Amino acid sequence: MQQVPEFDMSRRDILIVGAVSAAGAAAPGLASGQETVAAPVVGKVILTINGTARALEVDLRATLLDVLRETLKLTGTKKGCDHGQCGACTVIVEGRRINSCLTLAVMHDGDKVTTIEGLGTPGDLHPMQAAFVKHDGYQCGYCTPGQICSAVAVLEEIKAGVPSHVTADLNGRPKVTPDELRERMSGNICRCGAYSNIVEAIGEVAGVKA
Amino acid sequence: MKFETPATTNPIDQLKHIGKPTPRIDGPQKTTGTAPYAYERHDRAPDAAYGYVVGATIAKGRITGIDASRARAAPGVLAVVTAQNAGKLGKGEKNTARLLAGPEVEHYHQAVAVVVAETFEQARAAAGLLRVDYAPAKGAFDLAAAKGSAESPKDPPDSHVGDFDKAFATAPVKLDATYTTPDQSHAMMEPHASTAAWEDGAVTIWTANQMIDWGRSDMAATLGIPKAKVRLVSPFIGGGFGGKLFLRADALLAALGAKAAGRPVKVALTRPMMFNNTTHRPATIQRIRIGATRDGKITAIGHETWSGDLPGGGAETAAEQTKLLYAGANRLTATKLAVLDLPEGNAMRAPGEAPGLMALEIAIDEMAEKLGLDPIEFRIRNDTQVDPAKPERPFSQRQLVECLRQGADRFGWKDRNATPGRRREGRWLVGMGVAAAFRNNLTMKSGARMRLQPDGLVVVETDMTDIGTGSYTIIAQTAAETLGVPLKQVVVRLGDSSFPVSAGSGGQWGGNSSTAGVYAACMKLREVAAGKLGLDPQKAEFVDGRVRVGNDSRPLIEAARDGELVAEDFIEFGDLAKKYQQSTFGGHFVEVGVDAWTAEVRVRRMLAVCAAGRILNPTSARSQVIGAMTMGTGAALMEELVVDKRRGFFANHDLAGYEVPVHADIPHQEVVFLDEVDPVSSPMKAKGVGELGICGVGAAVANAVYNATGVRVRDYPITLDKLLDGMPAVA
């Protein structure tokens, strides 16, 4: 394609222009330079958290992560980056793992959310939690709830036949292999570097030697 | 208890609990998300408001004006604290830059304000309304450009042994090479966070801090209040690696915000602020010169290192290990420090040795190749059992050679092709690398308080921290061993400044020193308990929950029948460290595959063989080492804070831009601990391992990449762009 520098508009530029227009449209009636911050707009949602329905009024800006941690005081889900870059905030929503920092609570009306608190308790550990303890699949513990929620969902994904970047045969059923686990778990950073042990813990729950 | 002579047989040697691979006692809390971290204290500060930190957008200069009116008027806002209204603030002894800027700005993202509001969303929105005007000043941001202006810092002094210049000039085989390591970030998973609450002029701060007493002292100094009015509580810390050694802006601004708002306030740094607001491992330029005889005996070894820091800051001490690691009659080390206006440089896991060995252990590999020697053999020929500068001062233990030999056997080193670029498996060029691991063993005074409760529970209280290292567990093992009670009968309370001051977590001194302090307090409790039971404390044995002298055996719990027994003591260390050089050693072995077409590096196998005194808990010790190997792999292959040399900040300040290893980057890792007890180190006969594991591993990766490709990269990280030009031709 021939490039005409002065008229070249990248996709990024278009997105920026789009965002500015959207912001302008969302704030009618404000004279430029007279921007003020309005009182929070709240929305009503019903979230089913670990089996219990919770009717909430949430700030439209509040992430699912902050509603869990601050409103519901379920602090097992961790905030590591707030940007979807670390995975510490992983929870299971409607059966799929997501980064709860990258989604607004108001978008989840009616959804079922499973957090680390919904998997097990210190006196009654989920098999994945017990395997993490056995294999020392953690150190500081801060990424751990996210790793465990992710691991539980990963095994379900493999069972359901969802392929990954390292699945060689897209028509076959993916298997639980160390490479599959490492690939699928790569959205969950552990800076303490417990990866080798985490993969062994997940492998034990899956019934394979990792 | 004063530790002045090497330990003899003591209750720790029973090894009923110590040395066992006990799962962490805090594991059920951590894996269920019920361990409370600093920002999660709904239990202690249920009405905490939210503080949002605003950082400076210039690297150096002055704030000319702050307009907080719009922020203050925003919904939910309770307070805006800046240097204008914070009152007079001091500076902590351990801080180089001040934690709240104004009017002077010392580095990019230095905090300029905290905005406190009812909710996080309100605080964040209002923070965006703060207007700060600056008068920027010119700064120095480029280490290479500032190298010529670098001066000798107060610490460490340069060292000269023999006549280095002459020996190097006349050596038949020599190497003179320069290596660079970039600025690196701790990037721990839990952002710096604190919750503060004032009551009657005293402040309690639930925070994430590795060194409780340092943090408490510096908080008092910064606020200008007595230390007795400051309490720090830090039972769980989501990773530190040196980044949480000191009082940081989150703690100060939570305290100031809480004072201004008249209620508890919690503050967490956002991830993008962490990289420039807090400390980092400084970049280095290192020149290494080695001269040797043709049969591979080092005759001259010189290591010079340059780094930069803010005015008043310190140097990255990357040449220090070169004083001790290899023999050689003529030696030189030199450290130079330039003034840079980047964020504050400070300790990150194994400061000094980690970047120092990244360079030195490539140099040794290069030298071995020049000599036509296997790199393990070259290291063995230059082993020393004494401090090379003071031959009368032996190492307390030094099993470097054994680490390398055992590692070579286990790793299959004999299958390595000494000629680079010769082993090909499909698309992969495969190579093996080795490096020595070396880290000094430091000891620190450490205290603890023991309680024997009427219900039989033994409670340990110390301000020691557990940053993922396993302190809770090894401290419980120590108490169970010394008092002869089951592990489940021991309760460990950590990280509270109302407990006795401990060694804290840093410099890999925490495990050995803090357990030695707990041992001392347990011995004091034994005295008290035996006395209460009318038994001779000198002869009493504490076994299976009983206290026994000869045939007289009584349940320990009886000693607390009339009420709880309390005993407190600390360990302090005499001058054994002067008589003996105490260090930890290891051998790192790495196999990599390098894509023959793209030069992508994949680590395939890793092994570390370590000799680090008695291993108190092989499970948590192994985790320390694999974690360090992982961080060292990051240092070798991807980690680099990219300096914007024009505006003076780290440009890649989040976890998408600052890449750290993820699951897919790390293979199964093997760790072997050699049998070793070191009676010179402490009554525990243990040493540290948490930093040893990162020392040398980066060079082992680099040497493996060289062996795979024949491309010698001396500037970390080894990214594929640095390999591509030199890669062997592929069909």
PDB file of C-alpha atoms in Angstrom, chain B residues 447-619:
ATOM      1  CA  GLY B 447      14.404 -10.322  69.499  1.00  0.00           C
ATOM      2  CA  ALA B 448      11.269 -12.271  70.385  1.00  0.00           C
ATOM      3  CA  ARG B 449       8.789 -12.696  73.214  1.00  0.00           C
ATOM      4  CA  MET B 450       7.465 -16.109  74.203  1.00  0.00           C
ATOM      5  CA  ARG B 451       4.253 -16.827  76.031  1.00  0.00           C
ATOM      6  CA  LEU B 452       3.341 -20.162  77.556  1.00  0.00           C
ATOM      7  CA  GLN B 453      -0.394 -19.979  78.043  1.00  0.00           C
ATOM      8  CA  PRO B 454      -2.375 -21.945  80.641  1.00  0.00           C
ATOM      9  CA  ASP B 455      -4.096 -23.798  77.775  1.00  0.00           C
ATOM     10  CA  GLY B 456      -0.702 -25.111  76.689  1.00  0.00           C
ATOM     11  CA  LEU B 457      -0.369 -22.946  73.603  1.00  0.00           C
ATOM     12  CA  VAL B 458       3.046 -21.422  72.981  1.00  0.00           C
ATOM     13  CA  VAL B 459       2.812 -17.960  71.460  1.00  0.00           C
ATOM     14  CA  VAL B 460       5.750 -16.296  69.685  1.00  0.00           C
ATOM     15  CA  GLU B 461       5.685 -12.529  69.217  1.00  0.00           C
ATOM     16  CA  THR B 462       8.317 -10.738  67.153  1.00  0.00           C
ATOM     17  CA  ASP B 463       8.210  -7.875  64.668  1.00  0.00           C
ATOM     18  CA  MET B 464       9.834 -10.180  62.098  1.00  0.00           C
ATOM     19  CA  THR B 465       8.016 -10.200  58.767  1.00  0.00           C
ATOM     20  CA  ASP B 466       7.052 -12.948  56.340  1.00  0.00           C
ATOM     21  CA  ILE B 467       7.280 -11.633  52.795  1.00  0.00           C
ATOM     22  CA  GLY B 468       6.680 -15.062  51.314  1.00  0.00           C
ATOM     23  CA  THR B 469       9.883 -16.442  52.726  1.00  0.00           C
ATOM     24  CA  GLY B 470       8.246 -18.812  55.213  1.00  0.00           C
ATOM     25  CA  SER B 471       9.064 -16.955  58.446  1.00  0.00           C
ATOM     26  CA  TYR B 472       5.846 -18.057  60.158  1.00  0.00           C
ATOM     27  CA  THR B 473       6.686 -21.684  59.599  1.00  0.00           C
ATOM     28  CA  ILE B 474      10.391 -21.739  60.457  1.00  0.00           C
ATOM     29  CA  ILE B 475       9.732 -19.692  63.582  1.00  0.00           C
ATOM     30  CA  ALA B 476       7.048 -22.185  64.661  1.00  0.00           C
ATOM     31  CA  GLN B 477       9.468 -25.039  63.931  1.00  0.00           C
ATOM     32  CA  THR B 478      12.141 -23.331  66.041  1.00  0.00           C
ATOM     33  CA  ALA B 479       9.799 -22.870  69.015  1.00  0.00           C
ATOM     34  CA  ALA B 480       8.453 -26.421  68.752  1.00  0.00           C
ATOM     35  CA  GLU B 481      11.998 -27.795  68.609  1.00  0.00           C
ATOM     36  CA  THR B 482      13.373 -25.766  71.501  1.00  0.00           C
ATOM     37  CA  LEU B 483      10.388 -26.246  73.807  1.00  0.00           C
ATOM     38  CA  GLY B 484       9.592 -29.834  72.860  1.00  0.00           C
ATOM     39  CA  VAL B 485       5.984 -29.208  71.872  1.00  0.00           C
ATOM     40  CA  PRO B 486       4.010 -30.215  68.780  1.00  0.00           C
ATOM     41  CA  LEU B 487       4.073 -27.711  65.906  1.00  0.00           C
ATOM     42  CA  LYS B 488       0.303 -27.236  66.076  1.00  0.00           C
ATOM     43  CA  GLN B 489       0.655 -26.006  69.656  1.00  0.00           C
ATOM     44  CA  VAL B 490       2.694 -23.002  68.493  1.00  0.00           C
ATOM     45  CA  VAL B 491       1.050 -19.733  67.475  1.00  0.00           C
ATOM     46  CA  VAL B 492       3.246 -17.213  65.654  1.00  0.00           C
ATOM     47  CA  ARG B 493       2.446 -13.502  65.625  1.00  0.00           C
ATOM     48  CA  LEU B 494       4.575 -11.345  63.350  1.00  0.00           C
ATOM     49  CA  GLY B 495       5.031  -7.891  61.928  1.00  0.00           C
ATOM     50  CA  ASP B 496       3.777  -5.692  64.754  1.00  0.00           C
ATOM     51  CA  SER B 497       5.934  -2.931  66.207  1.00  0.00           C
ATOM     52  CA  SER B 498       4.446  -3.649  69.629  1.00  0.00           C
ATOM     53  CA  PHE B 499       6.457  -6.894  69.539  1.00  0.00           C
ATOM     54  CA  PRO B 500      10.215  -7.123  70.164  1.00  0.00           C
ATOM     55  CA  VAL B 501      12.380  -5.729  67.380  1.00  0.00           C
ATOM     56  CA  SER B 502      13.685  -8.408  65.038  1.00  0.00           C
ATOM     57  CA  ALA B 503      16.167  -8.694  62.206  1.00  0.00           C
ATOM     58  CA  GLY B 504      13.383  -8.061  59.704  1.00  0.00           C
ATOM     59  CA  SER B 505      13.399  -9.337  56.128  1.00  0.00           C
ATOM     60  CA  GLY B 506      16.312  -8.185  54.022  1.00  0.00           C
ATOM     61  CA  GLY B 507      19.747  -9.176  52.831  1.00  0.00           C
ATOM     62  CA  GLN B 508      18.846 -12.861  53.279  1.00  0.00           C
ATOM     63  CA  TRP B 509      19.572 -12.396  56.996  1.00  0.00           C
ATOM     64  CA  GLY B 510      15.955 -12.815  58.162  1.00  0.00           C
ATOM     65  CA  GLY B 511      15.556 -16.587  58.361  1.00  0.00           C
ATOM     66  CA  ASN B 512      18.713 -17.345  60.304  1.00  0.00           C
ATOM     67  CA  SER B 513      18.719 -14.264  62.525  1.00  0.00           C
ATOM     68  CA  SER B 514      15.031 -14.223  63.436  1.00  0.00           C
ATOM     69  CA  THR B 515      14.918 -17.917  64.309  1.00  0.00           C
ATOM     70  CA  ALA B 516      18.090 -17.463  66.378  1.00  0.00           C
ATOM     71  CA  GLY B 517      16.276 -14.683  68.255  1.00  0.00           C
ATOM     72  CA  VAL B 518      13.289 -16.961  68.817  1.00  0.00           C
ATOM     73  CA  TYR B 519      15.683 -19.682  70.000  1.00  0.00           C
ATOM     74  CA  ALA B 520      17.164 -17.234  72.526  1.00  0.00           C
ATOM     75  CA  ALA B 521      13.708 -16.290  73.828  1.00  0.00           C
ATOM     76  CA  CYS B 522      12.726 -19.978  74.016  1.00  0.00           C
ATOM     77  CA  MET B 523      15.842 -20.717  76.088  1.00  0.00           C
ATOM     78  CA  LYS B 524      14.794 -17.914  78.425  1.00  0.00           C
ATOM     79  CA  LEU B 525      11.292 -19.411  78.645  1.00  0.00           C
ATOM     80  CA  ARG B 526      12.845 -22.786  79.440  1.00  0.00           C
ATOM     81  CA  GLU B 527      14.603 -21.192  82.404  1.00  0.00           C
ATOM     82  CA  VAL B 528      11.404 -19.591  83.636  1.00  0.00           C
ATOM     83  CA  ALA B 529       9.343 -22.761  83.147  1.00  0.00           C
ATOM     84  CA  ALA B 530      11.892 -25.071  84.749  1.00  0.00           C
ATOM     85  CA  GLY B 531      12.203 -22.688  87.675  1.00  0.00           C
ATOM     86  CA  LYS B 532       8.435 -22.673  88.081  1.00  0.00           C
ATOM     87  CA  LEU B 533       8.433 -26.471  88.144  1.00  0.00           C
ATOM     88  CA  GLY B 534      11.293 -26.550  90.643  1.00  0.00           C
ATOM     89  CA  LEU B 535      13.633 -28.212  88.138  1.00  0.00           C
ATOM     90  CA  ASP B 536      17.215 -27.295  87.339  1.00  0.00           C
ATOM     91  CA  PRO B 537      17.055 -25.281  84.098  1.00  0.00           C
ATOM     92  CA  GLN B 538      20.615 -26.295  83.174  1.00  0.00           C
ATOM     93  CA  LYS B 539      19.763 -29.994  83.254  1.00  0.00           C
ATOM     94  CA  ALA B 540      16.156 -29.872  82.078  1.00  0.00           C
ATOM     95  CA  GLU B 541      15.230 -31.510  78.786  1.00  0.00           C
ATOM     96  CA  PHE B 542      12.112 -30.334  76.993  1.00  0.00           C
ATOM     97  CA  VAL B 543      10.682 -33.285  75.089  1.00  0.00           C
ATOM     98  CA  ASP B 544       7.196 -34.384  74.045  1.00  0.00           C
ATOM     99  CA  GLY B 545       5.458 -31.623  75.964  1.00  0.00           C
ATOM    100  CA  ARG B 546       7.276 -32.544  79.171  1.00  0.00           C
ATOM    101  CA  VAL B 547      10.156 -31.125  81.188  1.00  0.00           C
ATOM    102  CA  ARG B 548      12.502 -33.818  82.430  1.00  0.00           C
ATOM    103  CA  VAL B 549      15.463 -33.949  84.755  1.00  0.00           C
ATOM    104  CA  GLY B 550      16.643 -37.510  85.294  1.00  0.00           C
ATOM    105  CA  ASN B 551      13.583 -39.501  86.334  1.00  0.00           C
ATOM    106  CA  ASP B 552      11.611 -36.429  87.271  1.00  0.00           C
ATOM    107  CA  SER B 553       9.306 -35.614  84.374  1.00  0.00           C
ATOM    108  CA  ARG B 554       6.501 -33.041  84.459  1.00  0.00           C
ATOM    109  CA  PRO B 555       4.096 -31.705  81.825  1.00  0.00           C
ATOM    110  CA  LEU B 556       5.269 -28.329  80.497  1.00  0.00           C
ATOM    111  CA  ILE B 557       1.723 -26.984  80.768  1.00  0.00           C
ATOM    112  CA  GLU B 558       1.959 -27.256  84.570  1.00  0.00           C
ATOM    113  CA  ALA B 559       4.428 -24.396  84.549  1.00  0.00           C
ATOM    114  CA  ALA B 560       1.631 -22.079  83.391  1.00  0.00           C
ATOM    115  CA  ARG B 561      -0.943 -23.404  85.822  1.00  0.00           C
ATOM    116  CA  ASP B 562      -0.929 -20.211  87.871  1.00  0.00           C
ATOM    117  CA  GLY B 563      -0.987 -17.981  84.829  1.00  0.00           C
ATOM    118  CA  GLU B 564       0.786 -17.282  81.567  1.00  0.00           C
ATOM    119  CA  LEU B 565       4.584 -17.374  81.580  1.00  0.00           C
ATOM    120  CA  VAL B 566       6.313 -14.695  79.539  1.00  0.00           C
ATOM    121  CA  ALA B 567       9.964 -14.574  78.529  1.00  0.00           C
ATOM    122  CA  GLU B 568      11.746 -12.211  76.193  1.00  0.00           C
ATOM    123  CA  ASP B 569      15.258 -12.220  74.792  1.00  0.00           C
ATOM    124  CA  PHE B 570      17.231 -11.456  71.689  1.00  0.00           C
ATOM    125  CA  ILE B 571      20.214 -12.802  69.871  1.00  0.00           C
ATOM    126  CA  GLU B 572      23.101 -10.494  69.198  1.00  0.00           C
ATOM    127  CA  PHE B 573      26.240 -11.359  67.377  1.00  0.00           C
ATOM    128  CA  GLY B 574      29.844 -10.915  68.464  1.00  0.00           C
ATOM    129  CA  ASP B 575      32.830 -10.631  66.182  1.00  0.00           C
ATOM    130  CA  LEU B 576      32.772 -14.080  64.585  1.00  0.00           C
ATOM    131  CA  ALA B 577      32.074 -12.357  61.287  1.00  0.00           C
ATOM    132  CA  LYS B 578      35.467 -10.675  61.609  1.00  0.00           C
ATOM    133  CA  LYS B 579      37.310 -13.926  62.269  1.00  0.00           C
ATOM    134  CA  TYR B 580      35.482 -15.891  59.613  1.00  0.00           C
ATOM    135  CA  GLN B 581      34.154 -14.956  56.229  1.00  0.00           C
ATOM    136  CA  GLN B 582      30.556 -16.204  56.160  1.00  0.00           C
ATOM    137  CA  SER B 583      29.103 -16.710  52.728  1.00  0.00           C
ATOM    138  CA  THR B 584      26.674 -18.922  50.872  1.00  0.00           C
ATOM    139  CA  PHE B 585      27.503 -20.712  47.645  1.00  0.00           C
ATOM    140  CA  GLY B 586      25.869 -22.422  44.760  1.00  0.00           C
ATOM    141  CA  GLY B 587      26.156 -23.591  41.207  1.00  0.00           C
ATOM    142  CA  HIS B 588      23.551 -22.630  38.599  1.00  0.00           C
ATOM    143  CA  PHE B 589      23.036 -24.793  35.534  1.00  0.00           C
ATOM    144  CA  VAL B 590      20.811 -23.720  32.670  1.00  0.00           C
ATOM    145  CA  GLU B 591      19.905 -25.203  29.307  1.00  0.00           C
ATOM    146  CA  VAL B 592      18.318 -22.971  26.702  1.00  0.00           C
ATOM    147  CA  GLY B 593      16.911 -23.424  23.257  1.00  0.00           C
ATOM    148  CA  VAL B 594      17.376 -20.505  20.885  1.00  0.00           C
ATOM    149  CA  ASP B 595      15.172 -20.433  17.825  1.00  0.00           C
ATOM    150  CA  ALA B 596      17.574 -20.732  14.878  1.00  0.00           C
ATOM    151  CA  TRP B 597      15.458 -18.370  12.760  1.00  0.00           C
ATOM    152  CA  THR B 598      14.065 -15.816  15.205  1.00  0.00           C
ATOM    153  CA  ALA B 599      16.660 -15.980  18.042  1.00  0.00           C
ATOM    154  CA  GLU B 600      13.858 -16.331  20.592  1.00  0.00           C
ATOM    155  CA  VAL B 601      15.348 -17.764  23.782  1.00  0.00           C
ATOM    156  CA  ARG B 602      13.479 -20.422  25.755  1.00  0.00           C
ATOM    157  CA  VAL B 603      14.802 -21.777  29.022  1.00  0.00           C
ATOM    158  CA  ARG B 604      14.472 -25.574  28.951  1.00  0.00           C
ATOM    159  CA  ARG B 605      16.071 -26.819  32.151  1.00  0.00           C
ATOM    160  CA  MET B 606      17.362 -25.229  35.351  1.00  0.00           C
ATOM    161  CA  LEU B 607      19.251 -26.647  38.312  1.00  0.00           C
ATOM    162  CA  ALA B 608      20.717 -24.954  41.365  1.00  0.00           C
ATOM    163  CA  VAL B 609      22.951 -26.751  43.853  1.00  0.00           C
ATOM    164  CA  CYS B 610      23.282 -24.689  47.021  1.00  0.00           C
ATOM    165  CA  ALA B 611      25.408 -24.829  50.158  1.00  0.00           C
ATOM    166  CA  ALA B 612      23.935 -22.431  52.668  1.00  0.00           C
ATOM    167  CA  GLY B 613      24.272 -23.880  56.144  1.00  0.00           C
ATOM    168  CA  ARG B 614      21.506 -25.850  57.781  1.00  0.00           C
ATOM    169  CA  ILE B 615      18.323 -25.714  55.774  1.00  0.00           C
ATOM    170  CA  LEU B 616      15.589 -25.003  58.309  1.00  0.00           C
ATOM    171  CA  ASN B 617      12.730 -26.035  56.040  1.00  0.00           C
ATOM    172  CA  PRO B 618      13.639 -27.612  52.697  1.00  0.00           C
ATOM    173  CA  THR B 619      10.197 -26.839  51.235  1.00  0.00           C
TER     174      THR B 619
END
